[in-house]
mmCIF file of C-alpha atoms in Angstrom:
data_model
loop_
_atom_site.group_PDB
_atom_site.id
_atom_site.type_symbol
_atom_site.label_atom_id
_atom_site.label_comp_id
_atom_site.label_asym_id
_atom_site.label_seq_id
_atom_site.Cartn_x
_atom_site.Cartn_y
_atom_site.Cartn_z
ATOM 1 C CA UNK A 1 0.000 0.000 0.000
ATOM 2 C CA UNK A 2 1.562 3.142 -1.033
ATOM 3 C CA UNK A 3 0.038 5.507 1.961
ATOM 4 C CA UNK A 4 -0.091 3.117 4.854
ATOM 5 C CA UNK A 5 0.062 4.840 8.448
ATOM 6 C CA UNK A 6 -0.156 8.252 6.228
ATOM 7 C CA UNK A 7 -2.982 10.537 7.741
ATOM 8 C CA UNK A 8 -4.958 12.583 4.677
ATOM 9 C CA UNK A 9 -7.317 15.638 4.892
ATOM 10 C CA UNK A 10 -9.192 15.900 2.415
ATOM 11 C CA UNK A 11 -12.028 19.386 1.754
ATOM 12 C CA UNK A 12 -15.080 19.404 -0.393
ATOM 13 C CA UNK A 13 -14.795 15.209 0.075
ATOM 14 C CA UNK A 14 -18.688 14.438 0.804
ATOM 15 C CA UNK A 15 -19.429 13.920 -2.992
ATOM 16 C CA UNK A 16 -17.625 13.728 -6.581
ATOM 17 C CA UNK A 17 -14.344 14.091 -7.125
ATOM 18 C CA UNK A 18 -13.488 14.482 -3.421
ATOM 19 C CA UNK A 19 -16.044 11.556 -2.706
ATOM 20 C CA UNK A 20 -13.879 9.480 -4.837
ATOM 21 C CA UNK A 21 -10.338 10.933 -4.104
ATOM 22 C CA UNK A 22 -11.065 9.794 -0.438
ATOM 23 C CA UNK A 23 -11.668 6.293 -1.465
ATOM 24 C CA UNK A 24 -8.905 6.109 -3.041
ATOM 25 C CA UNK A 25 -6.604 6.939 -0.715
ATOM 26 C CA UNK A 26 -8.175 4.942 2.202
ATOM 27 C CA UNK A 27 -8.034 2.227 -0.471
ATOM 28 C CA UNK A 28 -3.919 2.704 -0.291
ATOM 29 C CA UNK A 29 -4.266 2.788 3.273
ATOM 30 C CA UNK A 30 -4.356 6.017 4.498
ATOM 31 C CA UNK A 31 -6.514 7.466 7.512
ATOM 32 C CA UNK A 32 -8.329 9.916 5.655
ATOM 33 C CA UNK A 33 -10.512 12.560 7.392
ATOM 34 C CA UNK A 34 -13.540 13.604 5.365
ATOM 35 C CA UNK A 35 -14.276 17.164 5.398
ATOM 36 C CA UNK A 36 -17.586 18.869 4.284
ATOM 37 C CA UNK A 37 -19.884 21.456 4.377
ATOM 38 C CA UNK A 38 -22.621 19.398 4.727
ATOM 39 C CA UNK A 39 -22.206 17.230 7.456
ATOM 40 C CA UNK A 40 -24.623 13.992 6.139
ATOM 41 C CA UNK A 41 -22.174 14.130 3.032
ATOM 42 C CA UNK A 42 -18.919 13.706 4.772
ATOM 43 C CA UNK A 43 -20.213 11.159 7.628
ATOM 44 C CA UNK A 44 -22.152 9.274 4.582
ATOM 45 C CA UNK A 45 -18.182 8.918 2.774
ATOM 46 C CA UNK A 46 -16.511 7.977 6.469
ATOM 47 C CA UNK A 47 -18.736 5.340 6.410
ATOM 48 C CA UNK A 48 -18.413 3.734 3.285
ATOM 49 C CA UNK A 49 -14.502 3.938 3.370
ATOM 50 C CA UNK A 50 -15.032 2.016 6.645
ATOM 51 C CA UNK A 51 -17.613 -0.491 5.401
ATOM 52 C CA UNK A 52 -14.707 -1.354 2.691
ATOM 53 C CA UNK A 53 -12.242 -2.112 5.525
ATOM 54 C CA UNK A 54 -10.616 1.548 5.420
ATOM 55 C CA UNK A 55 -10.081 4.210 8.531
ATOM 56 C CA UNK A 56 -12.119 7.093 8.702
ATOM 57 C CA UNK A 57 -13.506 9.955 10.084
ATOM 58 C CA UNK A 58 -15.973 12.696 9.370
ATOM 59 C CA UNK A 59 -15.740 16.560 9.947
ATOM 60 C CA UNK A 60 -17.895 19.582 8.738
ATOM 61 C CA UNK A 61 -16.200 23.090 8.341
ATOM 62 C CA UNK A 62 -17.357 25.308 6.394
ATOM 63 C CA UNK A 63 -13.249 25.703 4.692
ATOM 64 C CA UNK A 64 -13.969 29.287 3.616
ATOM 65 C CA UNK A 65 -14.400 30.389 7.120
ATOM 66 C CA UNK A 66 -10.796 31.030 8.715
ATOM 67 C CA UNK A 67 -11.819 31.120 12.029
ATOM 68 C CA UNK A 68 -13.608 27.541 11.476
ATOM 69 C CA UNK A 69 -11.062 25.931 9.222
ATOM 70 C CA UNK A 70 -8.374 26.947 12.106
ATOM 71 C CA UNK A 71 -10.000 25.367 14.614
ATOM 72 C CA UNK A 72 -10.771 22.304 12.592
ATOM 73 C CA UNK A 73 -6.890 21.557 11.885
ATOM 74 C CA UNK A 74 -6.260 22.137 15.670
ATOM 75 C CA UNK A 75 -8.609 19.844 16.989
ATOM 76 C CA UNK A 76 -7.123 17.098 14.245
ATOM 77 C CA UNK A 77 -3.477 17.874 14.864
ATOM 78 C CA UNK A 78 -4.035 17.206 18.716
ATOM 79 C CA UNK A 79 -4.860 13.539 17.502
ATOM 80 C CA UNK A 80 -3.148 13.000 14.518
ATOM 81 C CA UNK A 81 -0.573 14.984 12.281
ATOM 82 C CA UNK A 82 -1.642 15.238 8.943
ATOM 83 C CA UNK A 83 0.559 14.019 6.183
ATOM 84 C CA UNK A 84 -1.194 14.960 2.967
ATOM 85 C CA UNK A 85 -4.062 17.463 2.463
ATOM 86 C CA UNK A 86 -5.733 17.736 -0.479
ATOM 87 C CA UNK A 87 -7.885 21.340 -1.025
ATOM 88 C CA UNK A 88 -10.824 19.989 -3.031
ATOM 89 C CA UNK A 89 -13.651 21.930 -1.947
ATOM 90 C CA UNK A 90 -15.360 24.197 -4.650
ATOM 91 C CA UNK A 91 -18.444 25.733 -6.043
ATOM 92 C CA UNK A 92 -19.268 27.624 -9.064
ATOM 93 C CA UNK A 93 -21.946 30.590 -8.975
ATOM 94 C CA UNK A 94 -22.291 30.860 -13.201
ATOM 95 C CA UNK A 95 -23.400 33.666 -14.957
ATOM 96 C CA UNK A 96 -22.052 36.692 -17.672
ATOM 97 C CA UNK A 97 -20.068 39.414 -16.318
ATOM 98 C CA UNK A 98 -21.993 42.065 -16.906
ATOM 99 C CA UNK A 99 -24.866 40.147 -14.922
ATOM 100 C CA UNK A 100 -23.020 38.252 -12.360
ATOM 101 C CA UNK A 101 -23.758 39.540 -9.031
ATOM 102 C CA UNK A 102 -21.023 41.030 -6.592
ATOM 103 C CA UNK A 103 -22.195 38.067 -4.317
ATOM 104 C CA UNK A 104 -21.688 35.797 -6.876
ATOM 105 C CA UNK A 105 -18.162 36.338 -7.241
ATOM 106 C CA UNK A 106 -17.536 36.600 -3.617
ATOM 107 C CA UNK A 107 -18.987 33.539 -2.573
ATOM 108 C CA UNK A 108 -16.950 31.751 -5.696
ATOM 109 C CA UNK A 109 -13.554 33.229 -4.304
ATOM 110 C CA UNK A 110 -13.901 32.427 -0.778
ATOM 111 C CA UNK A 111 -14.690 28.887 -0.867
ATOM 112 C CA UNK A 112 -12.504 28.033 -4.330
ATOM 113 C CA UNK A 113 -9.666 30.161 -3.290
ATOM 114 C CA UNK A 114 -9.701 31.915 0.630
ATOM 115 C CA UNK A 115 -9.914 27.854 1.460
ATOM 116 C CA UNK A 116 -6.671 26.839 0.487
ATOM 117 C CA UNK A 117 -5.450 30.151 2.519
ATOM 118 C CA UNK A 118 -6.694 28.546 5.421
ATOM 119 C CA UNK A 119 -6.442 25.116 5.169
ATOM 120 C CA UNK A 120 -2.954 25.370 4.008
ATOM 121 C CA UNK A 121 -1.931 27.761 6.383
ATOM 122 C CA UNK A 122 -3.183 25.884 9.296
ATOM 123 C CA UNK A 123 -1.017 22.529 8.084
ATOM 124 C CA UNK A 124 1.911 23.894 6.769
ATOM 125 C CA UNK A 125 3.544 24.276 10.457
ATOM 126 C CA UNK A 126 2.894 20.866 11.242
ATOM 127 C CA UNK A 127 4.316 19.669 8.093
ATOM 128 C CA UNK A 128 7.385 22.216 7.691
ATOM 129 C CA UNK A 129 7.749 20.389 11.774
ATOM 130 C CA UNK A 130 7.798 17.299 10.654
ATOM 131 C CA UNK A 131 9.600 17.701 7.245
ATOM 132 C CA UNK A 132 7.432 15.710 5.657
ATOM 133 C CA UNK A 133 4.066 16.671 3.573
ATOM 134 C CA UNK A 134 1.866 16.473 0.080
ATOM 135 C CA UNK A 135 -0.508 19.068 -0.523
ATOM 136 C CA UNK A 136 -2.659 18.716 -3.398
ATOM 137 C CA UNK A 137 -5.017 21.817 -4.729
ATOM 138 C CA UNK A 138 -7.300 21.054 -7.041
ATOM 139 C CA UNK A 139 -8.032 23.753 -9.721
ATOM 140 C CA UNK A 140 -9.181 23.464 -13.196
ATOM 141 C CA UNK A 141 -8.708 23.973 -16.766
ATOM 142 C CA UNK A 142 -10.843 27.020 -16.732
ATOM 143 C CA UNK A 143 -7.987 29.028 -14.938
ATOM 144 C CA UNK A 144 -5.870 27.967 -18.014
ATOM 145 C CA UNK A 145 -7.724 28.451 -20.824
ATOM 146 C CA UNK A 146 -11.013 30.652 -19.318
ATOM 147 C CA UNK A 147 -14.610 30.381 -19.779
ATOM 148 C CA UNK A 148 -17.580 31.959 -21.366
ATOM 149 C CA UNK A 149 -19.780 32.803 -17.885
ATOM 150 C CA UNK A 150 -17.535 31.855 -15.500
ATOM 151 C CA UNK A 151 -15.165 35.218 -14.772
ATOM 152 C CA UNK A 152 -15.172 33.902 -10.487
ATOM 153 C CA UNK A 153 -14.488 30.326 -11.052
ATOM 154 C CA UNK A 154 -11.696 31.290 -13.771
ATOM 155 C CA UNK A 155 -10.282 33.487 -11.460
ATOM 156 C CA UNK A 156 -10.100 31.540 -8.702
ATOM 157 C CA UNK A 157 -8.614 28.779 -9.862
ATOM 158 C CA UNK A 158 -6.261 30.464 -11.503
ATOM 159 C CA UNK A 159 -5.236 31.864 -8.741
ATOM 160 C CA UNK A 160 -5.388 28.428 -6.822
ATOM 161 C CA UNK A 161 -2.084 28.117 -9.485
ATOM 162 C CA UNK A 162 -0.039 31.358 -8.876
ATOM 163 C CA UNK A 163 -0.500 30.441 -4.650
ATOM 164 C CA UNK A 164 0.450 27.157 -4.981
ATOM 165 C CA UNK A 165 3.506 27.617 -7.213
ATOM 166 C CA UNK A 166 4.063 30.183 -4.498
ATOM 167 C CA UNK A 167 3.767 27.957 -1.573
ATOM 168 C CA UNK A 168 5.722 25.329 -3.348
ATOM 169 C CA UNK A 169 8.794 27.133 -3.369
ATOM 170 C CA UNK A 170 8.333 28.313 0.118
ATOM 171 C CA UNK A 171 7.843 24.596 1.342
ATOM 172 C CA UNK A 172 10.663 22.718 -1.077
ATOM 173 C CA UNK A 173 13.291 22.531 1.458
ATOM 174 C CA UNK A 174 10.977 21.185 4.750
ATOM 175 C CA UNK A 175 10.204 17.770 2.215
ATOM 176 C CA UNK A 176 6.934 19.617 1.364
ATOM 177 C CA UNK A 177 5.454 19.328 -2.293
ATOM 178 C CA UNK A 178 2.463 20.988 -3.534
ATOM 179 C CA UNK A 179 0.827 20.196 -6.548
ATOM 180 C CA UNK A 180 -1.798 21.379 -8.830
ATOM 181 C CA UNK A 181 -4.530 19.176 -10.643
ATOM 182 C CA UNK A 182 -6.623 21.067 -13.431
ATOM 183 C CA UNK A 183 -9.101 18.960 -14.194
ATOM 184 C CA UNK A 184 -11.009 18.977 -17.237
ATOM 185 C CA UNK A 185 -14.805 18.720 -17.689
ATOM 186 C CA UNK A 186 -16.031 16.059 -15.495
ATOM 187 C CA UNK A 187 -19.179 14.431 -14.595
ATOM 188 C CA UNK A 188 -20.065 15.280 -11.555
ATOM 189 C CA UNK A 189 -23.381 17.468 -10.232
ATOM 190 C CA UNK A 190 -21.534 20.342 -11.593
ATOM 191 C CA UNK A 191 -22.053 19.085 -15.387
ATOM 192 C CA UNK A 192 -25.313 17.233 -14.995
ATOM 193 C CA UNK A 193 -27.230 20.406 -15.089
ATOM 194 C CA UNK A 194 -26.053 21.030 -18.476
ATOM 195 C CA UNK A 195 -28.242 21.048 -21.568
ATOM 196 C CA UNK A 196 -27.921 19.095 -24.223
ATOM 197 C CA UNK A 197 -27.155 22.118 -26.500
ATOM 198 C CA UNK A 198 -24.087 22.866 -23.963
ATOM 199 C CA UNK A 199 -23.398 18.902 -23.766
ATOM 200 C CA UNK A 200 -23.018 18.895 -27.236
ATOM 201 C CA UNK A 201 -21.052 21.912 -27.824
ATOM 202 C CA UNK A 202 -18.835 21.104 -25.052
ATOM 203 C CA UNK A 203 -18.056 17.432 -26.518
ATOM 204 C CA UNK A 204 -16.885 18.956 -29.608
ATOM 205 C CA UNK A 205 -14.370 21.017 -28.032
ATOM 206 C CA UNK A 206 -12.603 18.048 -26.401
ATOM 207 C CA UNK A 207 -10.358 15.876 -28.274
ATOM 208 C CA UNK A 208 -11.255 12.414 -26.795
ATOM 209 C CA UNK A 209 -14.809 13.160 -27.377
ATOM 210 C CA UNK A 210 -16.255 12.608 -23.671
ATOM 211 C CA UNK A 211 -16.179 14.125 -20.408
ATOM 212 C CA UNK A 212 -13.730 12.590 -17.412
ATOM 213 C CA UNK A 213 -15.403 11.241 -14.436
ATOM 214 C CA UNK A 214 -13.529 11.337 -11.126
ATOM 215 C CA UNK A 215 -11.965 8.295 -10.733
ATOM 216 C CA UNK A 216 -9.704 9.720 -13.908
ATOM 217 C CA UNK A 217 -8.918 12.324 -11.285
ATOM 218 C CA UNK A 218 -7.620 9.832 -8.340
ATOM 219 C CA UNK A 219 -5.291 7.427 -9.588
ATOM 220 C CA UNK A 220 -2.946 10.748 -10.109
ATOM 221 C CA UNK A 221 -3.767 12.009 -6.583
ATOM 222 C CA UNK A 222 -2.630 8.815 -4.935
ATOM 223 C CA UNK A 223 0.467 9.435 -7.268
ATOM 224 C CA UNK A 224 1.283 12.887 -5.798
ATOM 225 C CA UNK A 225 0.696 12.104 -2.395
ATOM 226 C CA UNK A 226 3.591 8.810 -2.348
ATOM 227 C CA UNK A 227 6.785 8.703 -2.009
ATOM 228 C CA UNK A 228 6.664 7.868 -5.633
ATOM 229 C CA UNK A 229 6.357 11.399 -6.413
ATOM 230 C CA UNK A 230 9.059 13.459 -3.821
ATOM 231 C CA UNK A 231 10.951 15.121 -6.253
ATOM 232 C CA UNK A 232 7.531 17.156 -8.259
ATOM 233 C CA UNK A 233 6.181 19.932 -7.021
ATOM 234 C CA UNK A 234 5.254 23.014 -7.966
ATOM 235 C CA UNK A 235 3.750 21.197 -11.296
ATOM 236 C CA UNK A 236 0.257 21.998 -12.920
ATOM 237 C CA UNK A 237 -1.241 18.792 -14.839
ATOM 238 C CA UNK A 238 -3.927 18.725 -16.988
ATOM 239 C CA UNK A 239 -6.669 15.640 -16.459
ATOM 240 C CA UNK A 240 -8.657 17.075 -19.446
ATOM 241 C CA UNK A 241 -8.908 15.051 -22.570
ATOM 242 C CA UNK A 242 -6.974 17.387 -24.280
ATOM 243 C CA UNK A 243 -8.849 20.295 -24.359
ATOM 244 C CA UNK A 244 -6.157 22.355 -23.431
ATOM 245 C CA UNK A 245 -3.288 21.070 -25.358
#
């Protein structure tokens, strides 16, 4: 098992791509903590990682609150240290810039990008201690390549890429790496409220003709957080189907 006795925190992990990011993980036997808003949705994925044999446990923070988020990652690091932390947890608020409300984009920022402020903040200590740590943010292809109707969730996650090259090079010598994932389009709740006009239009813009689903996502997450991968950081990779190339 590539993570055994490794302890993972994982945000945003009560459904799709976190949902499955946590399995996988647990599945390489790591004690993963299960972070989510919405406390049903993280105990629901605890459960299930422990029904298939894994370790668990369940925690809801609301990640774009710093006062919340620190308190979260004290109350873990008095039990456990935390080894890897993936930054997962995201929403989009869609509309054109000239109607999106000032709300909009604020709610967008603070949960896609204050998050891994304070989430990364509150570990990096611990791990800089301990000289030993993987964080993974996840971002998206949109903060490469933009998108019509989405001017907050472009901007956040391209700024998810400037912080963590940032914090990568801050963290290199304490046997830190941080890593970026920009997924593509995936199927998750996000997509299924597409139309099929949209569906359509977006399948033609991606070379292998279909969108990802997350469990293209975690394979390379389990990557990133071994031992496997010490010597990358700082990297941005694309899980897209070529849609940026």
């Amino acid at each position: 098992m590539l993570l055994k006795g490794k302890v993972a925190l994982i945000t945003g992990a009560g459904r799709g791509i976190g949902r499955v990011i946590s399995l996988a993980l647990a599945g390489e036997g790591a004690r993963v903590i299960v972070n989510d808003y919405i406390e049903e949705n993280a105990k629901s994925v605890a459960e299930e990682i422990k029904a298939a044999g894994g370790e668990a446990e369940s925690v809801q923070c609301n990640v774009a609150n710093f006062e919340e988020t620190t308190n979260m990652i004290k109350a873990i690091l008095k039990n456990n240290p935390v080894d890897i932390l993936i930054n997962n947890a995201g929403i989009t608020r869609d509309n054109l810039l000239v109607r999106m409300k000032e709300s909009d984009w604020d709610d967008v920022l603070s949960v896609n990008l204050k998050s891994m402020f304070n989430c990364t903040q509150s570990v990096a200590k611990s791990m800089m201690k301990q000289r030993y740590g993987r964080i993974i943010n996840i971002a998206s292809i949109v903060g490469l390549i933009g998108n019509e109707g989405q001017a907050n969730y472009a901007a956040s996650k391209s700024g998810i890429i400037g912080f963590s090259k940032t914090v990568a090079r801050e963290l290199a010598t304490r046997g830190v790496t941080v890593n970026v994932i920009a997924p593509g389009f995936i199927q998750t709740a996000m997509t299924d409220k597409l139309s099929d006009e949209a569906r359509e239009k977006l399948f033609a813009s991606i070379p292998m003709k279909r969108l990802g689903t997350p469990e293209d996502i975690a394979p390379l997450v389990v990557f990133l957080c071994s031992d496997k991968a010490g010597y990358i950081t700082g990297q941005v990779i694309n899980v897209d189907g070529g849609i940026a190339m």
